[in-house]
Amino acid sequence: MSEWVRRLSAAAAVGALGASLAACGQPDDSAPHPGQPSPKLLLLRLATTDSVSSLDPAGPYDVGSRTVQANLFQTLLTILPDKPTPVPDAADCQFDSPTTYTCSLKEHLTFPNGHELTASDVKFSFDRMVRLKTPGGAASLFSSVKSVSTPDPLTAVFNLTAPDARLPYLLTTTASSIVDEQSYPANKLLETKAIGSGPYQLAAYKPGQEVTLAKFAGYRGPRAAQNDGVTISVMKDSTALYQAVTTGKADLAFHGFGPSLLDNLRKSDQVQVVETNSAEVRFFAFQMKSLLARKPAVRRAVAQLIDRPAIAKKAYGDHVSPLYSVVPSGFGGQVDAFKTAYKQPSKAAALAILKEANLTAPVPLTVGWTPTQYGAGAKAEVLELKRQLEASGLFRVTLRSAEWPQYQQATKAGAYDLYQAGWIPEYPDADDYLAPFVTDVPFQNGYRSAAATKLLQQERTEQNGLKRDDLIGQLQSVIATEVPVIPSWQGRVAVVAGKDVQNVKAAIDPLSFLYLSGLRP
């Protein structure tokens, strides 16, 4: 029982918080009128294996922290389910020029402590995040922002060093959360408190164990809470997570289930398993320090042979989705560029590619992989890739493994022709899947392309959404033709919930955290 707060305890926390706010002069609209029964509070209990390293949005940018921060804090813009482009949250924003982005705040925004939310808070929050430069934080994402100015209390202007079409997407991230400048220190993180203007306010916090959120009735945005509060409890492992949701100690649970546990839960008539595509992708990267990998025909022949559905089924039991571009589904401008370029796996087509380049089969290929960093399916995935390539008779594959971080060093040093890699984006835009390959950061596989670099620069500065999507599509096609990497699969986020919990799918963000406000028990 020490790991959990019963609904009664959560209700008491919410009620006590509401009473304290009323005592501070805030109206208590939920208080029953004389002679009326007290309304039943709609409270939820969430279990996860994700640890929360920081309540402060200027702190580390990890997934566990994002789930808490995304529900406590308001951002200028947000991205709603099934709508890949940003919409207003605290403000309506637009480019007034290629280097001037103006956000007009809604009137009468407040924090739970009664303080008004103004443009000064926006400027303070952004300046503070950039100044702190917390290790593991997201300050580097905003390198194009020169300054934030506040011509009046309801206007915040982002002045850019160069045009940056990514900015609206960056302003939806938890890193751009608005904090109360009267409550947050300018030069250090606030470790145990949180004062934002999001759908919830912080009711209780036990570091490493539990976070209790209470509905903030003063929130004004598109994510108003449909429940009265949520308690988030951190489980030690997948077994504890499984037991919590199957015994009714948790109303919903996510992050930490393995494929076998999820399969068991799918067979249960006591819970619902809700899945949607996540932003996590896995791919194989060619290291251009390898003389073999520098040959375009080798890269294109491998791309012509890979059977993604077989990898998804044999290595991951179809718990992942085949991926046909470096940009996964759900992001603006995404096209299945590799499917267009290579159609179905074909030995004949791959052989023709090698013959045209005067390459003799079987081509020796060294493939690197790492056993721990990428989970239990990593070995099965490279074994299936080896089987596919060797079954064609066109390649002879040698597998080599190393643990992280030795694996990272080996990939950069050119120890492998082709190596296993993965990526989870930091902001919800296709650019964050393209730039890492074209700019050679962080993968450093040596890929250089004038065509890809030009398209990357163009899409980053193009403010017309349709034209930008077209440029992003063209860039994916260039990558499919030049094949510095071969996409393998896109991950899924699975949430297990009680049968009565509503709106679960809409709560899942592709970046693998949850917006809790739409849930109803």
PDB file of N, CA, C and O in Angstrom, residues 13 49 91 95 122 149 152 156 176 192 233 264 282 369 404 442 447 478 480:
ATOM      1  N   ALA A  13      -6.264  15.014  -1.206  1.00  0.00           N
ATOM      2  CA  ALA A  13      -5.239  15.950  -1.675  1.00  0.00           C
ATOM      3  C   ALA A  13      -5.843  17.001  -2.583  1.00  0.00           C
ATOM      4  O   ALA A  13      -5.547  18.193  -2.478  1.00  0.00           O
ATOM      5  N   THR A  49       7.026   2.830 -15.612  1.00  0.00           N
ATOM      6  CA  THR A  49       8.399   2.583 -15.170  1.00  0.00           C
ATOM      7  C   THR A  49       9.297   3.781 -15.444  1.00  0.00           C
ATOM      8  O   THR A  49      10.478   3.763 -15.113  1.00  0.00           O
ATOM      9  N   ALA A  91      -1.373  31.175 -26.780  1.00  0.00           N
ATOM     10  CA  ALA A  91      -1.247  32.325 -27.677  1.00  0.00           C
ATOM     11  C   ALA A  91      -1.557  31.945 -29.116  1.00  0.00           C
ATOM     12  O   ALA A  91      -1.545  30.769 -29.490  1.00  0.00           O
ATOM     13  N   PHE A  95       4.390  34.382 -38.221  1.00  0.00           N
ATOM     14  CA  PHE A  95       5.584  35.048 -38.720  1.00  0.00           C
ATOM     15  C   PHE A  95       5.174  36.399 -39.302  1.00  0.00           C
ATOM     16  O   PHE A  95       4.374  36.476 -40.236  1.00  0.00           O
ATOM     17  N   VAL A 122       6.666  34.783 -20.413  1.00  0.00           N
ATOM     18  CA  VAL A 122       7.151  34.056 -21.586  1.00  0.00           C
ATOM     19  C   VAL A 122       8.618  34.349 -21.816  1.00  0.00           C
ATOM     20  O   VAL A 122       9.434  33.438 -22.003  1.00  0.00           O
ATOM     21  N   SER A 149      11.399  39.754 -27.225  1.00  0.00           N
ATOM     22  CA  SER A 149      11.017  41.092 -26.782  1.00  0.00           C
ATOM     23  C   SER A 149       9.538  41.123 -26.416  1.00  0.00           C
ATOM     24  O   SER A 149       8.749  40.274 -26.861  1.00  0.00           O
ATOM     25  N   ASP A 152       4.325  44.731 -25.360  1.00  0.00           N
ATOM     26  CA  ASP A 152       3.236  45.008 -24.421  1.00  0.00           C
ATOM     27  C   ASP A 152       2.968  43.742 -23.620  1.00  0.00           C
ATOM     28  O   ASP A 152       3.503  42.664 -23.947  1.00  0.00           O
ATOM     29  N   ALA A 156       4.595  38.664 -27.163  1.00  0.00           N
ATOM     30  CA  ALA A 156       5.981  38.194 -27.089  1.00  0.00           C
ATOM     31  C   ALA A 156       6.491  38.011 -28.511  1.00  0.00           C
ATOM     32  O   ALA A 156       5.842  37.325 -29.318  1.00  0.00           O
ATOM     33  N   SER A 176       9.623  24.612 -23.868  1.00  0.00           N
ATOM     34  CA  SER A 176       9.148  25.993 -24.009  1.00  0.00           C
ATOM     35  C   SER A 176       7.973  26.282 -23.079  1.00  0.00           C
ATOM     36  O   SER A 176       7.216  27.239 -23.298  1.00  0.00           O
ATOM     37  N   THR A 192      11.474  20.840  -6.421  1.00  0.00           N
ATOM     38  CA  THR A 192      10.365  20.104  -5.798  1.00  0.00           C
ATOM     39  C   THR A 192       9.014  20.792  -5.940  1.00  0.00           C
ATOM     40  O   THR A 192       8.026  20.326  -5.372  1.00  0.00           O
ATOM     41  N   SER A 233       2.378   6.944 -10.462  1.00  0.00           N
ATOM     42  CA  SER A 233       3.251   6.155  -9.592  1.00  0.00           C
ATOM     43  C   SER A 233       4.321   5.456 -10.420  1.00  0.00           C
ATOM     44  O   SER A 233       4.035   4.896 -11.479  1.00  0.00           O
ATOM     45  N   ASN A 264      -0.055 -11.089 -23.448  1.00  0.00           N
ATOM     46  CA  ASN A 264      -0.925 -11.624 -22.392  1.00  0.00           C
ATOM     47  C   ASN A 264      -2.073 -10.673 -22.086  1.00  0.00           C
ATOM     48  O   ASN A 264      -3.225 -11.091 -21.901  1.00  0.00           O
ATOM     49  N   ARG A 282      13.949   2.930 -35.980  1.00  0.00           N
ATOM     50  CA  ARG A 282      15.175   2.133 -36.026  1.00  0.00           C
ATOM     51  C   ARG A 282      15.604   2.022 -37.483  1.00  0.00           C
ATOM     52  O   ARG A 282      14.767   1.924 -38.379  1.00  0.00           O
ATOM     53  N   TRP A 369      26.114  -4.235 -34.405  1.00  0.00           N
ATOM     54  CA  TRP A 369      24.910  -4.123 -33.587  1.00  0.00           C
ATOM     55  C   TRP A 369      25.296  -4.097 -32.121  1.00  0.00           C
ATOM     56  O   TRP A 369      26.428  -4.434 -31.745  1.00  0.00           O
ATOM     57  N   TRP A 404      27.342  -0.593 -25.479  1.00  0.00           N
ATOM     58  CA  TRP A 404      27.349   0.859 -25.418  1.00  0.00           C
ATOM     59  C   TRP A 404      28.215   1.274 -24.234  1.00  0.00           C
ATOM     60  O   TRP A 404      28.134   0.656 -23.177  1.00  0.00           O
ATOM     61  N   PRO A 442      23.716  13.814 -34.960  1.00  0.00           N
ATOM     62  CA  PRO A 442      24.782  13.246 -34.131  1.00  0.00           C
ATOM     63  C   PRO A 442      25.393  11.951 -34.657  1.00  0.00           C
ATOM     64  O   PRO A 442      26.264  11.377 -34.009  1.00  0.00           O
ATOM     65  N   TYR A 447      28.091  11.053 -44.234  1.00  0.00           N
ATOM     66  CA  TYR A 447      27.276  11.317 -45.423  1.00  0.00           C
ATOM     67  C   TYR A 447      27.351  12.788 -45.791  1.00  0.00           C
ATOM     68  O   TYR A 447      27.145  13.667 -44.958  1.00  0.00           O
ATOM     69  N   VAL A 478      15.679  12.078 -51.992  1.00  0.00           N
ATOM     70  CA  VAL A 478      17.129  12.122 -52.194  1.00  0.00           C
ATOM     71  C   VAL A 478      17.821  11.109 -51.292  1.00  0.00           C
ATOM     72  O   VAL A 478      18.732  10.377 -51.716  1.00  0.00           O
ATOM     73  N   ALA A 480      16.520   8.392 -50.080  1.00  0.00           N
ATOM     74  CA  ALA A 480      16.211   7.045 -50.572  1.00  0.00           C
ATOM     75  C   ALA A 480      17.067   6.687 -51.773  1.00  0.00           C
ATOM     76  O   ALA A 480      17.446   5.523 -51.963  1.00  0.00           O
TER      77      ALA A 480
END
